[in-house]
Short mmCIF file of C-alpha atoms in Angstrom, two decimals:
data_model
loop_
_atom_site.label_atom_id
_atom_site.label_comp_id
_atom_site.label_asym_id
_atom_site.label_seq_id
_atom_site.Cartn_x
_atom_site.Cartn_y
_atom_site.Cartn_z
CA MET A 257 48.63 201.88 195.27
CA VAL A 258 47.21 198.71 196.77
CA ALA A 259 46.94 198.52 200.52
CA HIS A 260 49.30 195.65 201.21
CA ALA A 261 53.04 196.27 201.46
CA LEU A 262 54.97 195.64 198.26
CA PHE A 263 58.69 195.37 197.56
CA PRO A 264 59.81 195.08 201.21
CA ALA A 265 63.46 194.66 200.29
CA LEU A 266 63.39 197.92 198.34
CA LEU A 267 61.67 199.72 201.17
CA LEU A 268 64.15 198.40 203.73
CA THR A 269 67.15 199.36 201.65
CA LEU A 270 65.88 202.86 200.93
CA ALA A 271 64.88 203.43 204.54
CA CYS A 272 68.39 202.56 205.65
CA HIS A 273 70.42 204.30 202.96
CA THR A 274 68.48 207.33 201.67
CA ASP A 275 69.16 210.68 203.26
CA ALA A 276 67.32 213.98 203.08
CA THR A 277 69.36 215.27 200.17
CA ASP A 278 68.30 212.59 197.68
CA SER A 279 65.05 211.32 199.09
CA PRO A 280 62.18 210.79 196.66
CA ALA A 281 60.07 212.46 199.37
CA ASP A 282 61.34 215.74 197.86
CA GLU A 283 59.05 215.00 194.92
CA THR A 284 55.91 217.07 195.38
CA PRO A 285 52.39 215.79 194.57
CA GLU A 286 52.26 218.39 191.81
CA ALA A 287 55.41 216.90 190.26
CA LYS A 288 53.95 213.40 190.46
CA ASP A 289 50.78 214.49 188.68
CA THR A 290 52.57 216.44 185.94
CA PRO A 291 52.04 214.71 182.57
CA ILE A 292 55.23 213.27 181.11
CA ALA A 293 55.94 214.45 177.58
CA PRO A 294 56.42 211.48 175.23
CA MET A 295 59.37 211.14 172.90
CA ASP A 296 58.75 211.17 169.17
CA ASP A 297 57.62 207.96 167.51
CA LEU A 298 60.83 207.15 165.64
CA ARG A 299 63.02 207.66 168.69
CA LEU A 300 60.71 205.37 170.65
CA LEU A 301 60.93 202.80 167.85
CA SER A 302 64.74 202.85 168.08
CA ARG A 303 64.67 202.59 171.86
CA MET A 304 62.32 199.61 171.80
CA SER A 305 64.33 197.87 169.10
CA LEU A 306 67.67 198.33 170.88
CA ASP A 307 66.25 197.22 174.22
CA LEU A 308 64.30 194.22 172.94
CA ARG A 309 66.45 193.07 170.01
CA GLY A 310 69.82 194.79 170.40
CA VAL A 311 69.67 196.38 166.93
CA ARG A 312 68.33 199.52 165.28
CA PRO A 313 64.94 199.25 163.55
CA SER A 314 64.85 198.31 159.88
CA PRO A 315 64.03 200.89 157.19
CA GLU A 316 60.78 199.00 156.60
CA GLU A 317 59.74 199.37 160.24
CA ILE A 318 60.61 203.06 160.17
CA ALA A 319 58.43 203.50 157.08
CA ARG A 320 55.53 201.72 158.79
CA VAL A 321 55.67 204.06 161.78
CA GLU A 322 56.01 207.15 159.59
CA ALA A 323 52.89 206.06 157.71
CA ASP A 324 50.93 205.15 160.85
CA PRO A 325 52.21 205.76 164.40
CA ALA A 326 49.74 203.12 165.64
CA ALA A 327 52.02 200.55 163.99
CA LEU A 328 54.29 200.92 167.04
CA ASP A 329 52.03 198.56 168.97
CA GLU A 330 52.17 195.93 166.23
CA ILE A 331 55.94 196.25 165.95
CA LEU A 332 56.29 195.94 169.74
CA GLU A 333 54.56 192.56 169.58
CA GLU A 334 56.82 191.51 166.71
CA MET A 335 59.89 192.51 168.72
CA LEU A 336 58.70 190.52 171.72
CA ARG A 337 58.39 187.46 169.45
CA ASP A 338 61.78 188.00 167.81
CA ASP A 339 64.46 185.38 168.55
CA ARG A 340 66.78 188.21 169.56
CA PHE A 341 64.50 189.02 172.49
CA GLY A 342 66.02 186.05 174.31
CA ASP A 343 69.49 187.42 173.58
CA GLN A 344 68.55 190.66 175.31
CA ILE A 345 67.15 188.81 178.33
CA ARG A 346 70.54 187.08 178.67
CA SER A 347 72.37 190.35 178.19
CA MET A 348 70.34 192.30 180.76
CA TYR A 349 70.36 189.54 183.36
CA GLY A 350 74.06 188.98 182.79
CA GLU A 351 74.58 192.09 184.91
CA VAL A 352 72.45 190.52 187.67
CA TYR A 353 73.80 186.97 187.63
CA LEU A 354 77.43 187.92 186.85
CA THR A 355 78.22 184.36 185.77
CA GLU A 356 80.01 185.28 182.53
CA ALA A 357 83.37 185.59 184.23
CA ASP A 358 86.85 185.18 182.77
CA TYR A 359 88.12 182.99 185.58
CA PHE A 360 86.71 180.06 187.51
CA ASP A 361 88.26 177.81 190.14
CA VAL A 362 88.35 175.15 187.41
CA ASN A 363 89.92 175.41 183.98
CA ALA A 364 89.46 173.97 180.52
CA ALA A 365 92.48 171.67 180.81
CA GLN A 366 90.90 169.83 183.76
CA PHE A 367 88.12 168.72 181.43
CA GLY A 368 90.40 167.99 178.48
CA ILE A 369 89.14 170.98 176.51
CA ASP A 370 91.49 172.94 174.26
CA ASP A 371 89.10 175.79 173.41
CA ASN A 372 89.13 178.05 176.48
CA ALA A 373 86.74 180.55 174.89
CA SER A 374 84.07 177.86 174.45
CA PHE A 375 84.75 176.59 177.97
CA LEU A 376 84.14 179.99 179.56
CA GLU A 377 81.10 180.69 177.41
CA ALA A 378 79.50 177.34 178.28
CA ILE A 379 79.85 177.68 182.04
CA GLY A 380 79.03 181.38 182.18
CA GLN A 381 75.94 181.19 180.01
CA GLU A 382 74.26 178.06 181.40
CA PRO A 383 72.09 179.87 183.99
CA LEU A 384 71.33 182.71 181.57
CA ARG A 385 70.26 180.31 178.83
CA ILE A 386 67.58 178.98 181.18
CA LEU A 387 66.22 182.52 181.55
CA ASP A 388 66.34 182.91 177.77
CA GLU A 389 64.37 179.68 177.26
CA VAL A 390 61.75 180.56 179.88
CA ALA A 391 61.25 184.02 178.39
CA GLN A 392 61.11 182.84 174.78
CA THR A 393 58.64 180.02 175.41
CA ASP A 394 56.29 182.01 177.65
CA ARG A 395 56.84 179.76 180.62
CA PRO A 396 56.09 181.31 184.03
CA TRP A 397 59.15 183.01 185.51
CA THR A 398 58.92 180.63 188.49
CA ASP A 399 60.33 177.94 186.17
CA ILE A 400 63.79 179.47 186.58
CA VAL A 401 63.84 178.01 190.12
CA THR A 402 61.65 174.92 189.64
CA ALA A 403 62.46 173.48 186.19
CA ASP A 404 63.72 169.91 185.93
CA TRP A 405 65.87 170.80 182.92
CA THR A 406 68.79 173.00 181.95
CA VAL A 407 69.96 174.46 178.64
CA ALA A 408 73.25 173.07 177.40
CA ASN A 409 75.52 172.88 174.37
CA GLU A 410 78.08 170.29 173.33
CA THR A 411 80.77 171.73 175.59
CA LEU A 412 78.62 171.52 178.72
CA ALA A 413 77.49 168.01 177.79
CA PHE A 414 81.13 166.99 177.43
CA MET A 415 82.03 168.36 180.86
CA PHE A 416 78.95 167.56 182.95
CA PRO A 417 76.58 164.57 183.24
CA ILE A 418 74.02 166.00 180.81
CA ASP A 419 71.85 164.20 178.28
CA HIS A 420 72.31 166.32 175.14
CA GLU A 421 71.80 165.39 171.52
CA GLY A 422 72.56 167.33 168.39
CA GLU A 423 74.34 170.66 168.15
CA GLY A 424 74.03 174.05 169.79
CA TRP A 425 72.17 175.26 172.85
CA GLN A 426 69.06 173.25 173.64
CA VAL A 427 66.96 172.03 176.55
CA ALA A 428 68.71 169.10 178.23
CA ARG A 429 68.73 167.26 181.54
CA TYR A 430 71.32 166.28 184.08
CA THR A 431 71.63 162.53 184.61
CA ASP A 432 73.02 162.46 188.15
CA SER A 433 69.61 162.65 189.89
CA ARG A 434 70.14 166.15 191.24
CA PRO A 435 67.05 167.95 192.60
CA ALA A 436 64.96 169.92 190.09
CA ALA A 437 65.44 173.61 190.87
CA GLY A 438 66.16 175.43 187.61
CA VAL A 439 69.24 177.63 187.79
CA LEU A 440 69.74 176.56 191.41
CA SER A 441 70.55 173.05 190.16
CA THR A 442 73.07 174.06 187.49
CA THR A 443 76.74 173.26 187.87
CA GLY A 444 77.58 176.42 185.93
CA MET A 445 75.97 178.58 188.59
CA TRP A 446 77.90 177.05 191.46
CA LEU A 447 81.22 176.90 189.66
CA ARG A 448 80.88 180.67 189.46
CA TYR A 449 79.81 181.00 193.11
CA THR A 450 81.94 178.62 195.15
CA SER A 451 82.34 178.38 198.91
CA THR A 452 85.08 177.92 201.45
CA ALA A 453 84.80 175.65 204.48
CA SER A 454 84.42 178.57 206.88
CA ASN A 455 81.84 180.28 204.65
CA ALA A 456 79.81 177.06 204.46
CA ASN A 457 77.66 178.04 201.46
CA ARG A 458 76.57 181.33 203.02
CA SER A 459 77.83 183.24 199.99
CA ARG A 460 75.76 180.96 197.76
CA ALA A 461 72.68 181.59 199.89
CA ASN A 462 73.25 185.33 199.68
CA THR A 463 73.71 185.08 195.91
CA VAL A 464 70.28 183.47 195.67
CA SER A 465 68.78 186.10 197.95
CA ARG A 466 70.38 188.93 195.95
CA ILE A 467 69.31 187.59 192.56
CA MET A 468 65.90 186.11 193.35
CA LEU A 469 64.66 188.38 196.14
CA CYS A 470 66.62 191.62 195.57
CA ASN A 471 67.83 191.28 199.15
CA ASP A 472 71.61 191.43 199.47
CA TYR A 473 72.65 190.65 203.02
CA LEU A 474 75.96 192.41 202.41
CA THR A 475 74.20 195.77 202.06
CA ARG A 476 72.47 195.56 205.43
CA PRO A 477 73.73 198.12 207.94
CA ILE A 478 75.01 196.35 211.07
CA GLU A 479 76.85 197.33 214.21
CA PHE A 480 79.39 194.57 214.78
CA ASP A 481 80.92 193.76 218.14
CA ARG A 482 84.61 194.48 217.59
CA GLU A 483 85.55 192.48 220.67
CA VAL A 484 84.79 189.19 218.89
CA ASP A 485 88.06 187.41 218.02
CA LEU A 486 87.60 186.57 214.34
CA LEU A 487 90.62 184.26 214.48
CA ASP A 488 88.93 182.07 217.09
CA GLN A 489 86.47 179.76 215.32
CA GLY A 490 84.75 178.96 218.59
CA ALA A 491 84.20 182.64 219.32
CA VAL A 492 82.87 183.19 215.79
CA ASP A 493 80.44 180.27 216.10
CA ASP A 494 79.23 181.59 219.45
CA ALA A 495 78.70 185.07 217.95
CA LEU A 496 76.73 183.67 215.04
CA ASN A 497 74.32 182.05 217.47
CA ASN A 498 74.19 184.60 220.26
CA ASN A 499 75.41 188.02 219.10
CA ALA A 500 72.38 190.09 218.10
CA ALA A 501 74.22 191.80 215.23
CA CYS A 502 75.18 188.43 213.76
CA VAL A 503 71.93 186.62 214.45
CA ASN A 504 69.95 189.31 212.63
CA CYS A 505 71.30 188.03 209.30
CA HIS A 506 72.39 184.49 210.03
CA VAL A 507 69.07 183.36 211.46
CA SER A 508 67.69 183.33 207.89
CA LEU A 509 70.92 183.09 205.88
CA ASP A 510 72.37 179.93 207.44
CA PRO A 511 69.28 177.71 207.02
CA MET A 512 69.21 178.72 203.36
CA ALA A 513 72.91 177.91 203.03
CA ALA A 514 72.17 174.41 204.31
CA TYR A 515 70.43 173.58 201.02
CA PHE A 516 73.62 173.70 198.92
CA PHE A 517 75.82 170.95 200.32
CA GLY A 518 75.07 168.66 197.39
CA PHE A 519 77.45 170.95 195.48
CA TRP A 520 80.11 170.73 198.19
CA THR A 521 83.55 169.73 196.86
CA PHE A 522 86.66 168.47 198.60
CA GLN A 523 88.99 168.17 195.59
CA GLN A 524 88.52 171.20 193.37
CA GLN A 525 91.05 169.92 190.86
CA SER A 526 89.07 166.74 190.16
CA TRP A 527 86.76 167.19 187.17
CA VAL A 528 84.49 164.40 188.44
CA GLU A 529 84.27 166.08 191.82
CA VAL A 530 83.28 169.51 190.52
CA SER A 531 80.96 168.40 187.71
CA THR A 532 78.76 165.98 189.64
CA TYR A 533 76.07 166.57 192.22
CA HIS A 534 76.70 164.75 195.52
CA PRO A 535 73.47 163.75 197.28
CA GLU A 536 75.48 161.88 199.91
CA ARG A 537 76.87 165.24 201.10
CA GLU A 538 73.54 167.01 201.52
CA ARG A 539 73.57 166.49 205.28
CA LEU A 540 76.99 168.07 205.77
CA TYR A 541 75.07 171.08 207.02
CA ASN A 542 75.12 169.36 210.41
CA ASP A 543 78.92 169.54 210.49
CA TYR A 544 79.38 173.03 209.01
CA LEU A 545 76.30 174.95 210.10
CA GLY A 546 74.70 172.95 212.89
CA MET A 547 71.22 173.61 211.54
CA SER A 548 68.82 172.09 209.00
CA PRO A 549 67.67 173.58 205.68
CA ALA A 550 64.85 176.11 205.91
CA TYR A 551 63.58 179.17 204.11
CA TYR A 552 62.56 181.96 206.46
CA GLY A 553 61.21 179.45 208.94
CA GLN A 554 59.80 177.00 206.37
CA PRO A 555 61.70 173.70 206.66
CA GLY A 556 62.84 171.78 203.59
CA SER A 557 65.20 168.99 202.64
CA SER A 558 66.49 169.61 199.11
CA LEU A 559 67.18 172.29 196.52
CA ALA A 560 63.85 171.40 194.92
CA ASP A 561 62.15 172.51 198.15
CA LEU A 562 64.11 175.75 198.11
CA GLY A 563 63.11 176.42 194.51
CA ARG A 564 59.42 175.93 195.32
CA GLN A 565 59.71 178.08 198.43
CA ILE A 566 61.29 180.92 196.46
CA ALA A 567 58.71 180.58 193.68
CA SER A 568 55.85 180.95 196.18
CA ASP A 569 57.42 183.96 197.92
CA PRO A 570 55.75 187.23 196.78
CA ARG A 571 59.16 188.88 196.85
CA PHE A 572 60.28 186.69 193.94
CA ALA A 573 57.84 188.27 191.47
CA GLU A 574 58.36 191.71 192.98
CA CYS A 575 62.11 191.38 192.55
CA ALA A 576 61.72 190.37 188.89
CA VAL A 577 59.60 193.48 188.31
CA GLU A 578 62.07 195.73 190.09
CA GLN A 579 65.01 194.29 188.15
CA MET A 580 63.42 194.53 184.70
CA TYR A 581 62.04 198.03 185.38
CA GLY A 582 65.48 199.24 186.43
CA MET A 583 67.21 197.55 183.50
CA LEU A 584 64.86 198.97 180.88
CA LEU A 585 64.93 202.47 182.34
CA ARG A 586 68.67 202.08 183.01
CA ARG A 587 68.59 203.63 186.44
CA ASP A 588 68.18 202.65 190.08
CA VAL A 589 64.65 202.15 191.36
CA THR A 590 63.48 204.57 194.06
CA LEU A 591 60.48 205.02 196.33
CA ALA A 592 59.02 207.37 193.72
CA ASP A 593 58.61 204.33 191.48
CA MET A 594 56.30 202.42 193.80
CA ASP A 595 53.13 203.16 191.83
CA PRO A 596 54.48 202.01 188.45
CA LEU A 597 56.14 199.00 190.08
CA THR A 598 52.80 198.00 191.55
CA ALA A 599 51.08 198.36 188.17
CA HIS A 600 53.75 196.30 186.41
CA ARG A 601 53.59 193.64 189.10
CA GLU A 602 49.86 193.27 188.48
CA ALA A 603 50.45 193.02 184.73
CA PHE A 604 53.14 190.40 185.38
CA LEU A 605 50.76 188.32 187.51
CA GLU A 606 47.85 188.71 185.10
CA GLY A 607 50.14 187.66 182.24
CA GLY A 608 50.92 184.36 183.93
CA LEU A 609 54.33 185.57 185.17
CA THR A 610 55.68 185.53 181.62
CA MET A 611 58.59 187.82 180.89
CA ARG A 612 56.93 189.09 177.73
CA ALA A 613 53.95 190.29 179.79
CA LEU A 614 56.25 192.17 182.14
CA VAL A 615 58.40 193.73 179.44
CA ARG A 616 55.32 194.72 177.43
CA SER A 617 53.89 196.50 180.46
CA ILE A 618 57.10 198.41 181.18
CA VAL A 619 57.68 199.41 177.55
CA GLN A 620 54.16 200.85 177.46
CA ASP A 621 54.82 202.87 180.62
CA PRO A 622 54.85 206.66 180.02
CA ARG A 623 58.10 206.81 182.02
CA TYR A 624 59.81 204.50 179.55
CA ARG A 625 58.39 206.48 176.62
CA ALA A 626 59.19 209.89 178.09
CA ASP A 627 61.08 212.50 176.19
CA THR A 628 64.54 212.45 177.74
CA LYS A 629 64.38 216.23 178.04
CA ALA A 630 61.21 216.06 180.12
CA ASP A 631 61.44 217.48 183.64
CA ALA A 632 59.95 214.47 185.42
CA PRO A 633 61.71 212.79 188.37
CA THR A 634 60.65 209.27 187.39
CA ALA A 635 61.02 209.61 183.61
CA GLN A 636 63.44 207.76 181.37
CA SER A 637 66.83 209.38 180.90
CA THR A 638 69.04 209.18 177.83
CA LYS A 639 70.68 205.75 177.74
CA MET A 640 74.04 204.64 176.43
CA LEU A 641 74.49 201.43 174.49
CA SER A 642 75.83 198.67 176.68
CA ALA A 643 78.89 196.73 175.48
CA ASP A 644 76.56 193.98 174.25
CA GLN A 645 74.29 196.45 172.46
CA LEU A 646 77.26 198.21 170.90
CA ALA A 647 78.44 194.91 169.46
CA SER A 648 75.02 193.70 168.31
CA SER A 649 73.88 197.01 166.83
CA ILE A 650 77.06 197.45 164.79
CA GLU A 651 76.84 193.83 163.68
CA GLY A 652 73.22 194.40 162.70
CA ILE A 653 74.20 197.35 160.50
CA THR A 654 77.52 196.20 159.02
CA GLY A 655 77.59 192.44 159.56
CA PHE A 656 80.87 192.76 161.45
CA ARG A 657 81.48 190.79 164.63
CA TRP A 658 84.71 191.51 166.50
CA GLU A 659 86.30 188.15 167.32
CA TYR A 660 89.84 187.01 167.99
CA LEU A 661 91.10 183.49 168.74
CA GLY A 662 87.51 182.38 169.18
CA TYR A 663 86.73 185.07 171.76
CA ASP A 664 84.01 187.66 171.33
CA MET A 665 86.05 190.78 172.01
CA LEU A 666 83.24 192.66 173.76
CA ARG A 667 82.24 189.74 176.01
CA ASN A 668 85.54 188.96 177.75
CA ASP A 669 88.66 190.62 179.10
CA LEU A 670 91.21 187.83 178.69
CA VAL A 671 91.95 188.99 175.16
CA GLY A 672 88.94 191.27 174.73
CA VAL A 673 87.85 194.72 175.85
CA ARG A 674 84.57 194.13 177.69
CA THR A 675 85.21 196.34 180.71
CA LEU A 676 86.97 198.95 178.56
CA ALA A 677 83.75 199.07 176.53
CA GLY A 678 81.70 199.66 179.67
CA GLY A 679 80.69 196.07 180.41
CA ALA A 680 80.77 194.11 183.67
CA ASP A 681 83.17 191.18 184.08
CA GLY A 682 81.41 189.66 187.09
CA ASN A 683 84.48 189.89 189.33
CA THR A 684 86.12 193.29 189.50
CA VAL A 685 83.37 195.22 187.70
CA THR A 686 79.80 194.34 188.64
CA ARG A 687 77.79 197.13 186.96
CA ASN A 688 77.68 198.26 183.36
CA THR A 689 78.92 201.78 182.78
CA THR A 690 76.04 204.16 182.03
CA ALA A 691 77.93 207.21 180.75
CA PRO A 692 80.70 207.63 178.14
CA ASN A 693 84.32 207.63 179.25
CA THR A 694 87.72 207.59 177.57
CA THR A 695 88.08 203.82 177.15
CA ILE A 696 84.54 203.45 175.80
CA MET A 697 85.32 206.10 173.19
CA LEU A 698 88.50 204.26 172.18
CA VAL A 699 86.73 200.91 171.86
CA HIS A 700 83.89 202.56 169.95
CA GLU A 701 86.41 204.12 167.58
CA ARG A 702 88.30 200.89 166.83
CA LEU A 703 85.10 198.86 166.49
CA SER A 704 83.62 201.43 164.10
CA GLU A 705 86.77 201.47 161.98
CA ALA A 706 86.90 197.68 161.70
CA ALA A 707 83.17 197.40 160.99
CA ALA A 708 83.19 200.10 158.30
CA ALA A 709 86.20 198.56 156.54
CA PHE A 710 84.53 195.14 156.66
CA ALA A 711 81.24 196.41 155.24
CA VAL A 712 82.91 198.31 152.40
CA ALA A 713 85.12 195.33 151.44
CA ARG A 714 82.18 192.91 151.56
CA ASP A 715 79.86 195.08 149.48
CA MET A 716 82.61 195.94 146.97
CA GLU A 717 83.16 192.24 146.45
CA ALA A 718 79.42 191.75 146.00
CA ALA A 719 79.25 194.59 143.48
CA GLY A 720 82.15 193.11 141.51
CA ALA A 721 80.38 189.76 141.42
CA GLY A 722 77.09 191.29 140.38
CA GLU A 723 75.46 190.30 143.68
CA PRO A 724 73.28 192.52 145.90
CA ALA A 725 75.04 194.58 148.56
CA GLU A 726 73.96 194.51 152.21
CA LEU A 727 74.72 198.05 153.41
CA PHE A 728 75.86 200.11 150.41
CA THR A 729 72.81 199.38 148.31
CA GLN A 730 72.59 202.68 146.38
CA ILE A 731 76.10 202.77 144.89
CA ASP A 732 78.67 200.50 143.25
CA PHE A 733 81.76 202.40 144.49
CA THR A 734 82.41 204.17 141.18
CA GLU A 735 80.39 207.32 141.90
CA THR A 736 81.80 210.71 142.81
CA PRO A 737 79.95 213.98 143.43
CA ALA A 738 80.86 214.98 139.91
CA SER A 739 79.63 211.78 138.25
CA ASP A 740 76.53 210.80 140.27
CA GLU A 741 75.83 212.94 143.31
CA ALA A 742 72.20 211.77 143.43
CA ALA A 743 73.26 208.16 144.08
CA MET A 744 75.68 209.28 146.79
CA VAL A 745 72.98 211.39 148.47
CA ALA A 746 70.60 208.42 148.38
CA GLN A 747 73.28 206.23 149.96
CA LEU A 748 73.97 208.76 152.70
CA GLN A 749 70.25 209.02 153.44
CA ASP A 750 70.07 205.24 153.72
CA LEU A 751 73.09 205.15 156.06
CA HIS A 752 71.44 207.72 158.32
CA LEU A 753 68.25 205.68 158.36
CA ARG A 754 70.05 202.46 159.29
CA ILE A 755 72.53 203.93 161.76
CA PHE A 756 70.33 206.44 163.59
CA GLY A 757 66.83 205.22 162.80
CA GLN A 758 65.96 208.70 161.55
CA PRO A 759 65.33 209.97 158.00
CA VAL A 760 67.16 213.06 156.75
CA ASP A 761 66.34 215.35 153.83
CA ALA A 762 68.40 215.07 150.68
CA GLY A 763 69.10 218.79 150.89
CA GLY A 764 69.65 218.88 154.63
CA GLU A 765 72.76 220.00 156.47
CA GLU A 766 73.62 216.42 157.49
CA ILE A 767 73.93 215.29 153.89
CA ALA A 768 75.90 218.39 152.95
CA ALA A 769 78.35 217.76 155.80
CA ASN A 770 78.69 214.08 154.85
CA LEU A 771 79.39 214.95 151.22
CA ALA A 772 82.01 217.47 152.29
CA LEU A 773 83.68 214.86 154.50
CA TRP A 774 83.58 212.32 151.66
CA GLN A 775 85.23 214.80 149.31
CA THR A 776 87.94 215.66 151.86
CA LEU A 777 88.76 211.98 152.34
CA TYR A 778 88.69 211.30 148.62
CA ASP A 779 91.06 214.18 147.92
CA ILE A 780 93.75 212.48 150.03
CA ASP A 781 94.42 209.63 147.59
CA GLN A 782 91.39 209.42 145.27
CA ASN A 783 90.29 206.18 146.95
CA ILE A 784 86.49 205.87 146.71
CA PRO A 785 86.10 202.84 149.05
CA ALA A 786 88.32 204.46 151.68
CA ALA A 787 86.25 207.64 151.53
CA TRP A 788 83.04 205.68 152.09
CA ALA A 789 84.65 203.77 154.97
CA GLY A 790 85.70 207.07 156.56
CA VAL A 791 82.22 208.57 156.29
CA THR A 792 80.71 205.39 157.77
CA VAL A 793 83.15 205.53 160.69
CA ALA A 794 82.14 209.12 161.36
CA LEU A 795 78.46 208.18 161.40
CA LEU A 796 78.97 205.14 163.66
CA ARG A 797 80.99 207.26 166.09
CA ASP A 798 78.36 209.99 166.30
CA PRO A 799 76.98 210.45 169.84
CA ASP A 800 73.47 209.96 168.43
CA PHE A 801 74.45 206.37 167.66
CA LEU A 802 75.95 205.63 171.08
CA LEU A 803 73.18 207.35 173.04
CA TYR A 804 69.52 206.56 172.60
#
């Protein structure tokens, strides 16, 4: 490890909250030096594909790795260049930013929009689309807080003063002369994180600190003076300036909060009020905070200054490393991870602070590639598909996307089942579920049933029209074990390859069990398509599909 102190926020948090029963100090030097057994090549291929693209690997990729395990490195580079890599950046950071909420203090009707699903998607995804664009175009990660552009679609351009041409999500610019500070300058971000008069943008400042620096003021242990009358504003103001417990946080939090008054609103129900930046209100910090904008003692005057100050703070890069490492290993970062975090930070810096450089470094880490059965404290554990991955992986296999009334059913809870599927809604649930539970199993079951029925109906129609099928490529839905068992076995082998990323032998127990299940289902009403749909449901619901 290098001599200078890294990841101070992590160290502070662990020092305050870790006790002797779970301290990484229990890890012995011998345990640290024990080699970590790697997982097999095909399992690693599936893990990389699900993490970087949200889908299982293709049969062609599996064949490449079977022929030459060194092809994993080539495929990794292809995955990092895949358009779906940006989708996964949005998905992973969605759990950090928590902007994809179901409710905002504004509504679609205020803006004259009838499509509420598009309204929520537009606002919630604006900050995340900037991250997607920065990652996909190999811009330095500092651009997320310094860029003079946003990423918008037609809905955002209709609501906000944005110069946008054409269709779909694309780089665009606000036209109201707001400071250039990447996600910090987006209306979508601050419609998600609003402020009351008494809070005076402090929650917004803490949101920035939590997301950009991995330093959440709300997790700091404090001893508060219970004699302060919280109903007396004068007493509260005095405590903020003179009470040691209060000053400890507010001495750095309040000057950062002073940067956000350009987004201050007085009439929340006015669409003009909430959609436009207000430079004339920037100095309201004098009235609400009584102090000027600054970043840990560095004075500034606008959000652009704050963005540059954050970008030049070593904690910004360290936080990005900590976040991505934790998201890819799907566990909390501990003190035992300091050495790999340091190595990945150096790779991040050497790679020009590009997200691809960071992800590449982490995916090549032995801890990421560890056999999940390995007895290593810092190794990768078995992961469960997130709600987003569950949706994208099933869509990748069957072509089915679960939508209703314009809503993606696994990305909202108004009409959808996001939290039931283990996702975070940004309000009541702020972390993705990492282990199976009853509601996840129910959602998985219904999604599998709908997807299997869709795939069978689609490919039956294709077969009837003499067109190529997409999933059931080895049969035409006329075969039975008595008429053409070889074709059925070939189809079952192909399903295993696509669903689990693993080949199975034609004479193996898996195929025998699948044929027996097919026959049992067929015997009910002699319905060949229904039997294939049932077998596909059983495969999609297998724990080896949900866990990877």
